[in-house]
Short mmCIF file of C-alpha atoms and ligand atoms in Angstrom, two decimals:
data_model
loop_
_atom_site.label_atom_id
_atom_site.label_comp_id
_atom_site.label_asym_id
_atom_site.label_seq_id
_atom_site.Cartn_x
_atom_site.Cartn_y
_atom_site.Cartn_z
CA MET A 79 108.94 160.76 140.82
CA VAL A 80 111.12 159.87 143.67
CA CYS A 81 114.17 157.90 143.59
CA VAL A 82 114.69 156.44 146.79
CA LYS A 83 117.91 154.69 147.35
CA LEU A 84 117.92 151.44 150.20
CA ASP A 85 120.80 150.22 151.97
CA PRO A 86 119.88 146.20 152.08
CA ALA A 87 121.22 144.92 155.94
CA GLY A 88 122.21 141.87 155.13
CA PRO A 89 123.29 140.04 151.67
CA PHE A 90 121.07 140.69 148.61
CA GLU A 91 121.78 139.55 144.96
CA TYR A 92 119.13 141.23 142.17
CA ARG A 93 119.74 141.78 138.69
CA ALA A 94 118.89 144.77 136.71
CA GLY A 95 115.63 145.21 135.92
CA GLN A 96 114.29 142.46 138.57
CA TYR A 97 111.95 144.35 141.10
CA ILE A 98 111.82 143.58 144.87
CA ASN A 99 107.77 144.29 147.26
CA CYS A 100 108.85 146.72 149.57
CA PHE A 101 106.58 146.54 152.67
CA LYS A 102 104.10 149.53 154.75
CA ASP A 103 103.23 147.51 157.16
CA ALA A 104 103.58 143.20 157.86
CA SER A 105 99.64 142.99 155.12
CA THR A 106 100.69 146.10 153.05
CA ALA A 107 103.52 145.46 150.30
CA ARG A 108 103.55 146.85 146.47
CA SER A 109 106.00 146.43 143.73
CA TYR A 110 109.26 148.34 142.69
CA SER A 111 111.28 148.25 140.13
CA LEU A 112 115.48 147.72 140.41
CA ALA A 113 116.80 150.83 138.28
CA SER A 114 120.75 150.40 139.85
CA VAL A 115 122.83 147.76 139.03
CA SER A 116 124.99 145.55 141.14
CA ARG A 117 128.05 145.90 139.66
CA LEU A 118 127.45 149.72 139.16
CA ASP A 119 125.69 150.83 142.48
CA ASP A 120 126.79 150.60 146.10
CA CYS A 121 122.87 151.64 146.68
CA ILE A 122 119.35 149.63 145.71
CA LYS A 123 117.60 152.82 143.20
CA LEU A 124 114.15 152.71 142.97
CA HIS A 125 111.86 155.55 140.87
CA VAL A 126 108.53 155.50 142.59
CA ARG A 127 105.69 157.91 141.00
CA LYS A 128 103.30 159.13 143.64
CA ILE A 129 99.43 158.37 141.90
CA PRO A 130 97.49 160.44 143.63
CA GLN A 131 95.89 158.72 146.75
CA GLY A 132 97.68 156.35 146.19
CA ILE A 133 98.88 154.42 149.79
CA VAL A 134 102.33 153.24 149.06
CA SER A 135 103.79 155.30 147.21
CA THR A 136 101.81 158.79 148.85
CA TRP A 137 103.20 156.63 151.84
CA ILE A 138 107.22 156.90 150.08
CA HIS A 139 106.96 160.43 149.02
CA GLU A 140 105.25 162.24 152.02
CA ALA A 141 106.67 160.15 155.73
CA LEU A 142 109.29 157.86 154.20
CA ALA A 143 112.62 159.30 155.44
CA PRO A 144 116.64 158.89 154.93
CA GLY A 145 117.86 156.58 157.96
CA ASP A 146 114.42 154.49 158.74
CA ARG A 147 114.16 150.63 157.60
CA ILE A 148 111.40 149.15 156.00
CA GLU A 149 110.57 145.43 154.82
CA ILE A 150 112.06 144.62 151.48
CA SER A 151 111.65 140.90 149.73
CA GLU A 152 113.78 139.14 147.33
CA ALA A 153 113.91 140.71 143.84
CA ALA A 154 112.19 138.79 141.41
CA GLY A 155 111.33 138.37 138.11
CA ASP A 156 112.95 138.22 134.28
CA CYS A 157 112.66 141.53 133.33
CA PHE A 158 116.96 141.51 132.56
CA TYR A 159 119.72 141.34 130.85
CA VAL A 160 120.92 137.77 129.71
CA PRO A 161 124.75 138.06 128.53
CA GLY A 162 125.71 135.91 125.62
CA ASN A 163 124.48 137.05 123.11
CA PRO A 164 126.28 140.26 122.53
CA GLU A 165 124.85 141.19 119.04
CA GLN A 166 121.37 141.05 119.50
CA GLY A 167 119.60 143.80 119.36
CA LEU A 168 117.43 145.17 122.10
CA LEU A 169 114.16 147.02 122.00
CA LEU A 170 113.09 148.99 125.38
CA ILE A 171 109.93 150.27 125.66
CA GLY A 172 108.23 152.03 128.32
CA THR A 173 106.24 154.71 130.27
CA GLY A 174 105.89 156.71 133.02
CA SER A 175 108.21 154.78 136.55
CA GLY A 176 108.48 151.42 133.62
CA LEU A 177 111.88 153.74 132.67
CA ALA A 178 112.88 152.21 136.30
CA PRO A 179 114.14 148.62 134.79
CA LEU A 180 114.68 150.22 131.34
CA TYR A 181 117.15 152.48 132.62
CA GLY A 182 118.96 149.29 134.85
CA ILE A 183 119.08 146.89 131.93
CA VAL A 184 120.76 149.64 129.27
CA ARG A 185 123.43 150.36 131.84
CA ASP A 186 123.91 146.52 132.57
CA ALA A 187 123.90 145.84 128.66
CA LEU A 188 126.20 147.95 128.33
CA LEU A 189 128.81 147.44 131.88
CA GLU A 190 127.86 143.53 129.75
CA GLY A 191 129.50 144.68 126.62
CA HIS A 192 126.56 144.49 124.13
CA SER A 193 127.46 145.28 120.52
CA GLY A 194 124.58 145.97 118.94
CA PRO A 195 121.47 148.03 118.54
CA ILE A 196 120.62 149.35 122.17
CA ARG A 197 117.44 151.73 121.63
CA LEU A 198 115.22 152.98 124.68
CA TYR A 199 111.37 154.54 124.22
CA HIS A 200 110.42 156.32 126.97
CA GLY A 201 106.99 157.52 126.35
CA SER A 202 104.65 160.19 128.33
CA LEU A 203 101.78 162.30 127.79
CA ASN A 204 103.76 166.07 128.18
CA VAL A 205 108.17 166.76 128.88
CA GLU A 206 107.63 167.18 131.77
CA GLY A 207 106.06 163.19 133.00
CA LEU A 208 109.29 162.40 131.58
CA TYR A 209 112.60 162.35 133.49
CA LEU A 210 116.32 161.11 133.23
CA ILE A 211 116.50 163.32 130.19
CA GLU A 212 120.08 164.65 129.73
CA GLU A 213 121.46 161.41 132.08
CA LEU A 214 120.26 159.00 129.28
CA ARG A 215 121.16 161.73 126.26
CA ARG A 216 124.74 161.89 127.99
CA LEU A 217 125.34 157.94 127.53
CA SER A 218 124.12 157.70 124.37
CA GLU A 219 126.32 160.29 123.64
CA GLU A 220 129.59 157.81 125.21
CA HIS A 221 127.99 154.30 123.63
CA GLU A 222 126.91 154.10 119.62
CA ASN A 223 125.83 151.60 119.61
CA PHE A 224 122.72 152.92 122.08
CA THR A 225 119.45 155.40 121.01
CA TYR A 226 117.22 156.91 123.00
CA ALA A 227 113.75 157.79 122.42
CA PRO A 228 112.12 160.57 124.71
CA CYS A 229 108.68 160.20 123.43
CA VAL A 230 105.20 163.44 123.90
CA SER A 231 101.70 162.24 123.07
CA GLN A 232 100.38 166.01 124.16
CA GLY A 233 100.47 168.80 121.85
CA ASP A 234 103.35 169.99 119.82
CA ALA A 235 107.26 167.83 120.90
CA PRO A 236 109.90 169.91 121.31
CA GLU A 237 113.14 169.66 119.50
CA GLY A 238 115.27 166.48 119.86
CA PHE A 239 111.77 165.22 121.04
CA TYR A 240 109.68 162.34 120.18
CA GLN A 241 106.11 163.78 118.82
CA GLY A 242 103.23 160.15 118.89
CA ILE A 243 102.96 156.93 121.19
CA VAL A 244 105.33 155.58 122.33
CA LEU A 245 104.75 152.55 120.81
CA ASP A 246 104.66 153.60 117.17
CA VAL A 247 107.18 155.86 116.82
CA ALA A 248 109.26 152.65 118.55
CA LEU A 249 107.64 150.53 115.72
CA LYS A 250 107.99 153.29 113.30
CA GLU A 251 111.47 153.57 113.91
CA THR A 252 113.44 149.79 114.71
CA GLY A 253 110.51 148.68 111.26
CA LYS A 254 111.45 144.59 111.27
CA LEU A 255 112.14 142.78 114.92
CA SER A 256 113.73 139.74 113.44
CA GLY A 257 116.67 138.00 116.44
CA TRP A 258 115.95 141.03 118.41
CA ARG A 259 115.13 140.97 122.32
CA VAL A 260 112.66 143.34 123.58
CA TYR A 261 111.71 144.42 126.79
CA LEU A 262 108.04 146.12 127.98
CA CYS A 263 107.15 148.52 131.19
CA GLY A 264 104.71 150.59 132.77
CA ASN A 265 101.35 151.38 131.87
CA PRO A 266 98.87 147.67 131.70
CA ASP A 267 97.71 148.18 128.23
CA MET A 268 100.35 149.71 126.89
CA VAL A 269 102.78 146.77 127.22
CA ASN A 270 99.61 144.13 126.07
CA ALA A 271 98.94 145.82 123.24
CA ALA A 272 102.81 146.56 122.62
CA ARG A 273 103.16 142.14 122.64
CA LYS A 274 101.15 141.59 120.33
CA LYS A 275 102.39 144.51 118.62
CA THR A 276 106.35 143.17 118.80
CA PHE A 277 105.46 139.61 117.89
CA LEU A 278 103.78 141.36 114.87
CA ALA A 279 106.62 142.88 113.50
CA GLY A 280 109.25 139.74 113.94
CA ALA A 281 110.40 139.14 117.87
CA SER A 282 110.11 135.44 119.21
CA MET A 283 107.79 135.22 122.21
CA LYS A 284 110.27 133.99 123.81
CA ASP A 285 112.65 137.18 123.68
CA ILE A 286 109.77 139.28 124.72
CA TYR A 287 110.20 140.18 128.17
CA ALA A 288 107.38 142.55 130.04
CA ASP A 289 106.08 144.27 132.98
CA PRO A 290 103.33 145.59 133.41
CA PHE A 291 102.95 147.55 136.37
CA LEU A 292 100.02 146.50 137.72
CA PRO A 293 97.54 148.30 139.84
CA ALA A 294 98.11 145.98 144.09
CA PRO A 295 94.49 144.20 144.23
CA SER A 296 92.24 145.67 146.28
C1 LIG B 546 106.67 143.96 138.41
C2 LIG B 546 105.75 145.58 138.66
C3 LIG B 546 106.25 145.65 139.40
C4 LIG B 546 106.11 147.79 139.19
N1 LIG B 546 107.34 149.32 139.28
C5 LIG B 546 107.60 150.36 139.97
C6 LIG B 546 107.71 151.08 139.77
O1 LIG B 546 109.16 150.83 139.15
N2 LIG B 546 108.21 152.58 140.32
C7 LIG B 546 106.78 153.10 140.43
O2 LIG B 546 105.79 153.76 140.85
N3 LIG B 546 105.69 151.42 140.50
C8 LIG B 546 106.00 150.69 139.59
N4 LIG B 546 104.77 149.00 140.07
C9 LIG B 546 103.77 149.95 140.69
C10 LIG B 546 103.66 149.97 141.84
O3 LIG B 546 103.51 148.33 142.71
C11 LIG B 546 102.28 150.35 142.99
O4 LIG B 546 101.10 149.36 142.58
C12 LIG B 546 101.19 151.91 142.48
O5 LIG B 546 102.76 152.84 143.50
C13 LIG B 546 100.81 152.43 142.95
O6 LIG B 546 100.60 151.84 144.71
P1 LIG B 546 100.04 151.82 145.61
O7 LIG B 546 100.20 151.46 147.14
O8 LIG B 546 100.49 154.16 145.91
O9 LIG B 546 98.38 152.57 145.11
P2 LIG B 546 96.86 152.03 145.83
O10 LIG B 546 96.23 152.33 146.72
O11 LIG B 546 98.03 150.39 145.15
O12 LIG B 546 96.01 152.71 144.55
C14 LIG B 546 95.18 153.48 144.87
C15 LIG B 546 93.98 153.91 143.24
O13 LIG B 546 95.29 154.35 142.65
C16 LIG B 546 94.99 153.51 140.76
N5 LIG B 546 96.61 152.75 140.56
C17 LIG B 546 97.57 151.98 141.07
N6 LIG B 546 98.46 152.58 141.05
C18 LIG B 546 98.18 153.07 139.52
C19 LIG B 546 98.87 153.39 137.72
N7 LIG B 546 99.65 153.22 137.87
N8 LIG B 546 98.01 155.37 138.06
C20 LIG B 546 96.42 155.66 137.79
N9 LIG B 546 95.98 155.04 139.00
C21 LIG B 546 96.49 153.70 139.19
C22 LIG B 546 94.38 151.55 141.99
O14 LIG B 546 93.37 151.40 140.54
C23 LIG B 546 93.32 152.99 142.69
O15 LIG B 546 92.38 153.36 142.98
C24 LIG B 546 104.88 148.11 139.90
C25 LIG B 546 104.28 147.25 139.47
C26 LIG B 546 104.76 146.56 139.44
C27 LIG B 546 103.33 144.99 138.68
#
């Protein structure tokens, strides 16, 4: 995983959790989510996972260098924090680089003074697939209403980590979701399953925001 920092050439409006398209060339672009919060960060931040043989992610990891100029689109998508209901419970579930938008949304919500419970579940096969662990633990120590749960689905979980599929852990730990707002990002299979299961657990469809990280059509 790399964190890419972009300094837009002109005014750039966005909400943490939305995504932009990054162009490798005029006809090759991929979507990446915004992990930064415009009021907290002085540049745009993306978390890019390297996909084996992946055209754009490999280019970003291996060829893009500090100082390079790249073309990006405007920010799009509705996966972001909406102020106005500060006591609502927020449940955020992500896998792999699906943490990028969720990390932005959590920091945005805390900055806005959200007072309801904010529960972030980040899952991977093993601990090596998780990141920002210390930063998120620190954030949860600073904010009583923020819970961070790193989950590993393979092998034994070390102390301080949950054992199991991230969606199962999140549903078991959180219980009924009536009145909660839900954010789901990352692996498309997880996101689709989570849409159904969080709805069945009581979340209203209008309160479920999802960004499945679908591969670009070939
Ligand atoms: C709304 C949205 C937001 C996204 N946000 C992020 C983000 O914040 N960070 C991030 O790293 N990615 C994100 N993605 C995924 C990203 O857009 C690319 O799909 C990803 O980087 C792969 O592109 P590539 O050009 O490297 O691979 P490609 O050249 O497109 O694909 C190469 C091969 O890998 C397969 N493949 C593609 N993606 C995956 C995958 N995830 N797992 C396994 N195989 C795969 C393809 O089917 C193909 O066979 C997001 C996608 C969407 C739709």
